[in-house]
CSV table of C-alpha atoms in Angstrom, one decimal:
chain,number,residue,atom,x,y,z
A,1,MET,CA,21.7,-51.5,-28.8
A,2,PHE,CA,23.2,-52.2,-32.2
A,3,THR,CA,21.4,-54.7,-34.4
A,4,SER,CA,24.3,-55.6,-36.6
A,5,ARG,CA,28.1,-55.3,-37.0
A,6,LYS,CA,27.5,-52.7,-39.7
A,7,ASP,CA,25.8,-50.5,-37.1
A,8,THR,CA,28.8,-50.8,-35.0
A,9,VAL,CA,31.1,-49.8,-37.9
A,10,TYR,CA,29.0,-46.7,-38.5
A,11,VAL,CA,29.3,-45.6,-34.9
A,12,ILE,CA,33.0,-46.2,-34.9
A,13,LEU,CA,33.6,-44.3,-38.2
A,14,ALA,CA,31.3,-41.5,-37.1
A,15,GLY,CA,33.2,-41.2,-33.8
A,16,ILE,CA,36.6,-41.0,-35.6
A,17,PHE,CA,35.2,-38.6,-38.1
A,18,ILE,CA,33.7,-36.2,-35.6
A,19,THR,CA,36.7,-36.3,-33.2
A,20,ASN,CA,39.3,-35.5,-35.9
A,21,ALA,CA,37.1,-32.7,-37.5
A,22,ILE,CA,36.7,-31.0,-34.1
A,23,VAL,CA,40.4,-31.4,-33.2
A,24,ALA,CA,41.3,-29.9,-36.5
A,25,GLU,CA,39.2,-26.8,-35.7
A,26,LEU,CA,40.7,-26.5,-32.2
A,27,ILE,CA,44.3,-26.5,-33.3
A,28,GLY,CA,43.7,-24.6,-36.6
A,29,GLY,CA,44.7,-21.3,-35.1
A,30,LYS,CA,48.3,-22.2,-35.1
A,31,LEU,CA,50.0,-21.3,-38.4
A,32,ILE,CA,53.3,-22.8,-39.6
A,33,ASP,CA,55.7,-22.0,-42.4
A,34,VAL,CA,55.8,-24.2,-45.4
A,35,GLY,CA,58.5,-22.8,-47.6
A,36,SER,CA,57.5,-19.2,-48.3
A,37,ALA,CA,53.8,-19.8,-47.5
A,38,VAL,CA,51.9,-20.3,-44.3
A,39,MET,CA,49.6,-23.2,-43.5
A,40,SER,CA,47.4,-24.1,-40.5
A,41,ILE,CA,48.5,-26.9,-38.3
A,42,GLY,CA,44.9,-28.0,-38.3
A,43,ILE,CA,45.6,-29.9,-41.5
A,44,LEU,CA,47.2,-32.7,-39.5
A,45,PRO,CA,44.0,-34.6,-38.5
A,46,TRP,CA,42.4,-34.3,-42.0
A,47,PRO,CA,44.0,-37.5,-43.5
A,48,ILE,CA,41.9,-39.4,-41.0
A,49,VAL,CA,38.8,-37.4,-42.0
A,50,PHE,CA,39.5,-38.2,-45.7
A,51,ILE,CA,39.7,-42.0,-45.0
A,52,THR,CA,36.5,-42.1,-42.8
A,53,THR,CA,34.6,-40.0,-45.3
A,54,ASP,CA,35.4,-42.4,-48.1
A,55,LEU,CA,34.6,-45.5,-46.0
A,56,ILE,CA,31.3,-44.0,-44.8
A,57,ASN,CA,30.5,-43.1,-48.4
A,58,GLU,CA,31.2,-46.6,-49.5
A,59,TYR,CA,29.2,-48.5,-46.9
A,60,PHE,CA,26.4,-46.0,-45.9
A,61,GLY,CA,25.9,-43.9,-49.0
A,62,GLU,CA,25.2,-40.2,-49.6
A,63,LYS,CA,22.6,-39.9,-46.8
A,64,GLY,CA,25.0,-41.3,-44.3
A,65,VAL,CA,27.8,-38.8,-45.1
A,66,LYS,CA,25.5,-35.8,-45.5
A,67,LYS,CA,23.7,-36.5,-42.2
A,68,LEU,CA,27.0,-37.0,-40.4
A,69,SER,CA,28.5,-33.8,-41.9
A,70,LEU,CA,25.5,-31.7,-40.7
A,71,ILE,CA,25.8,-33.2,-37.2
A,72,THR,CA,29.6,-32.5,-37.2
A,73,ALA,CA,29.1,-28.9,-38.3
A,74,GLY,CA,26.6,-28.5,-35.5
A,75,LEU,CA,29.0,-30.0,-33.0
A,76,ILE,CA,31.8,-27.7,-34.3
A,77,ALA,CA,29.6,-24.7,-33.7
A,78,TYR,CA,28.7,-26.0,-30.3
A,79,THR,CA,32.4,-26.4,-29.4
A,80,PHE,CA,33.1,-22.8,-30.3
A,81,PHE,CA,30.0,-21.8,-28.3
A,82,VAL,CA,31.3,-23.5,-25.2
A,83,LEU,CA,34.8,-22.0,-25.7
A,84,PHE,CA,33.3,-18.5,-26.0
A,85,PHE,CA,31.8,-18.7,-22.5
A,86,ALA,CA,34.9,-20.5,-21.2
A,87,MET,CA,37.0,-17.5,-22.3
A,88,LYS,CA,34.7,-15.1,-20.6
A,89,ILE,CA,35.3,-16.8,-17.2
A,90,PRO,CA,38.6,-15.5,-15.6
A,91,SER,CA,41.2,-17.9,-14.4
A,92,THR,CA,41.9,-18.3,-10.7
A,93,ARG,CA,45.3,-17.0,-9.5
A,94,ILE,CA,46.7,-20.6,-9.0
A,95,SER,CA,45.7,-21.7,-12.5
A,96,SER,CA,48.7,-22.8,-14.7
A,97,VAL,CA,46.8,-21.3,-17.7
A,98,THR,CA,46.0,-17.6,-17.5
A,99,THR,CA,42.9,-16.1,-19.1
A,100,GLU,CA,45.0,-14.3,-21.7
A,101,GLN,CA,46.8,-17.6,-22.6
A,102,PHE,CA,43.6,-19.5,-22.9
A,103,SER,CA,42.0,-16.8,-25.1
A,104,ALA,CA,45.2,-16.6,-27.3
A,105,VAL,CA,44.9,-20.3,-28.1
A,106,PHE,CA,41.2,-20.7,-28.4
A,107,GLY,CA,40.0,-17.2,-29.3
A,108,GLN,CA,39.6,-17.6,-33.0
A,109,SER,CA,37.7,-14.8,-34.7
A,110,GLN,CA,34.1,-15.2,-35.8
A,111,LEU,CA,35.1,-15.1,-39.5
A,112,ILE,CA,37.5,-18.0,-39.0
A,113,ILE,CA,34.7,-20.0,-37.3
A,114,VAL,CA,32.3,-19.2,-40.1
A,115,GLY,CA,34.9,-19.9,-42.8
A,116,SER,CA,35.8,-23.3,-41.2
A,117,ILE,CA,32.2,-24.5,-41.0
A,118,ALA,CA,31.4,-23.2,-44.5
A,119,ALA,CA,34.5,-24.9,-45.9
A,120,PHE,CA,33.8,-28.1,-44.1
A,121,LEU,CA,30.2,-28.4,-45.3
A,122,ALA,CA,31.0,-27.4,-48.9
A,123,SER,CA,33.9,-29.8,-49.2
A,124,GLN,CA,31.9,-32.7,-47.7
A,125,LEU,CA,28.9,-32.2,-50.0
A,126,ILE,CA,31.3,-31.9,-53.0
A,127,ASP,CA,33.2,-35.0,-51.9
A,128,VAL,CA,30.1,-37.2,-51.6
A,129,THR,CA,28.6,-36.0,-54.9
A,130,ILE,CA,31.8,-36.8,-56.8
A,131,PHE,CA,32.4,-40.0,-55.0
A,132,HIS,CA,29.0,-41.4,-56.0
A,133,PHE,CA,29.1,-40.0,-59.5
A,134,VAL,CA,32.3,-42.0,-60.1
A,135,LYS,CA,31.0,-45.1,-58.2
A,136,LYS,CA,27.9,-45.3,-60.4
A,137,ARG,CA,30.2,-45.5,-63.5
A,138,THR,CA,32.8,-47.9,-62.1
A,139,GLY,CA,30.8,-50.1,-59.8
A,140,ASN,CA,32.9,-51.8,-57.1
A,141,LYS,CA,36.1,-51.4,-59.2
A,142,MET,CA,38.7,-48.6,-59.0
A,143,ILE,CA,38.2,-47.7,-55.3
A,144,TRP,CA,41.3,-45.5,-55.5
A,145,LEU,CA,39.7,-43.3,-58.3
A,146,ARG,CA,36.5,-42.4,-56.4
A,147,SER,CA,38.3,-42.1,-53.1
A,148,THR,CA,41.3,-40.0,-54.1
A,149,GLY,CA,39.5,-38.2,-56.9
A,150,SER,CA,36.7,-37.0,-54.7
A,151,THR,CA,39.2,-35.8,-52.1
A,152,VAL,CA,41.4,-34.0,-54.6
A,153,ILE,CA,38.5,-31.9,-55.9
A,154,SER,CA,36.7,-31.3,-52.6
A,155,GLN,CA,39.8,-30.2,-50.8
A,156,PHE,CA,40.6,-27.6,-53.5
A,157,PHE,CA,37.4,-25.8,-52.5
A,158,ASP,CA,38.0,-26.4,-48.8
A,159,SER,CA,41.5,-24.8,-49.0
A,160,PHE,CA,40.3,-21.6,-50.6
A,161,ILE,CA,36.9,-21.2,-48.9
A,162,VAL,CA,38.2,-21.0,-45.3
A,163,LEU,CA,41.1,-18.7,-46.3
A,164,GLY,CA,38.8,-16.5,-48.4
A,165,ILE,CA,36.2,-16.0,-45.7
A,166,ALA,CA,38.5,-15.7,-42.8
A,167,PHE,CA,41.5,-13.8,-44.2
A,168,TYR,CA,41.0,-12.6,-47.8
A,169,LEU,CA,37.6,-10.9,-47.6
A,170,PRO,CA,38.4,-8.9,-44.4
A,171,GLY,CA,41.6,-7.8,-46.1
A,172,ILE,CA,44.0,-9.6,-43.8
A,173,MET,CA,45.6,-11.4,-46.8
A,174,ASP,CA,46.4,-9.8,-50.1
A,175,THR,CA,45.5,-11.7,-53.3
A,176,LYS,CA,49.0,-13.1,-53.8
A,177,THR,CA,49.3,-14.4,-50.3
A,178,PHE,CA,45.8,-15.8,-50.5
A,179,ILE,CA,46.5,-17.8,-53.7
A,180,ILE,CA,50.0,-19.0,-52.5
A,181,SER,CA,48.7,-20.1,-49.1
A,182,GLY,CA,45.6,-21.8,-50.6
A,183,LEU,CA,47.7,-23.7,-53.2
A,184,THR,CA,50.2,-24.7,-50.5
A,185,GLY,CA,47.5,-26.1,-48.2
A,186,TYR,CA,45.9,-27.8,-51.1
A,187,THR,CA,49.1,-29.4,-52.3
A,188,VAL,CA,49.9,-30.8,-48.9
A,189,LYS,CA,46.3,-32.3,-48.7
A,190,LEU,CA,46.8,-33.7,-52.2
A,191,ILE,CA,50.0,-35.4,-51.3
A,192,ILE,CA,48.5,-36.8,-48.1
A,193,ALA,CA,45.4,-38.1,-50.0
A,194,VAL,CA,47.6,-40.0,-52.5
A,195,VAL,CA,49.9,-41.4,-49.8
A,196,MET,CA,46.9,-42.5,-47.7
A,197,THR,CA,45.2,-44.3,-50.6
A,198,PRO,CA,46.5,-47.8,-49.4
A,199,MET,CA,44.7,-47.1,-46.0
A,200,ILE,CA,41.4,-47.0,-47.9
A,201,TYR,CA,42.0,-50.5,-49.2
A,202,LEU,CA,43.0,-51.6,-45.7
A,203,GLY,CA,39.9,-50.1,-44.2
A,204,HIS,CA,37.7,-51.9,-46.8
A,205,TYR,CA,39.4,-55.2,-46.0
A,206,LEU,CA,38.9,-54.9,-42.3
A,207,ILE,CA,35.3,-53.7,-42.5
A,208,GLU,CA,34.4,-56.5,-45.0
A,209,LYS,CA,36.0,-59.1,-42.8
A,210,TYR,CA,34.2,-57.7,-39.7
A,211,ILE,CA,30.7,-57.3,-41.1
A,212,ALA,CA,30.9,-60.7,-43.0
A,213,LYS,CA,30.5,-62.4,-39.6
A,214,ASP,CA,26.9,-61.1,-39.4
A,215,GLY,CA,26.0,-63.7,-41.9
A,216,ASN,CA,27.6,-66.6,-39.9
């Protein structure tokens, strides 16, 4: 049982955070064209992850984000573990999804899985460190700076780590493609982070209004 409205907020934010992080991994195998570069469709849920990360950072501190990030990484690994066995079990003849179709969608290589988890953990740890570095110097002012600034830097590393481990190191991508694809994904994330900045303020307003009732 929750002892305060703030506990409820953490559970809600954690649920949104975990759900979107796992969905991003599940749909990440689909690549789309962005100009002359390619980008994973898994980027779609990340704006929500950006927002929840910053809100958890704001109200629950470094420990709150780090603990949740480790739990989420474990759940992502668990998801792939379940999918591995699900792919090994053949479909029945009346199934609308064949074994081959199921494996084609969910059968990501081990390097992609390793790259995704490594990029997720690294970007989250960088994000929380930068967020609190800025907050210590600005106090409760300039929410946009610590929220957007931490995302801008952390997602640069995220964009290149996953591509580097999954595609560049095994030789699937050459250097030029690796750099172009990484910069394209990063640019899209950067644009999204800037556009979503007002949502951070809205989130702050709603949470402050909700938890203020604890004192009534």
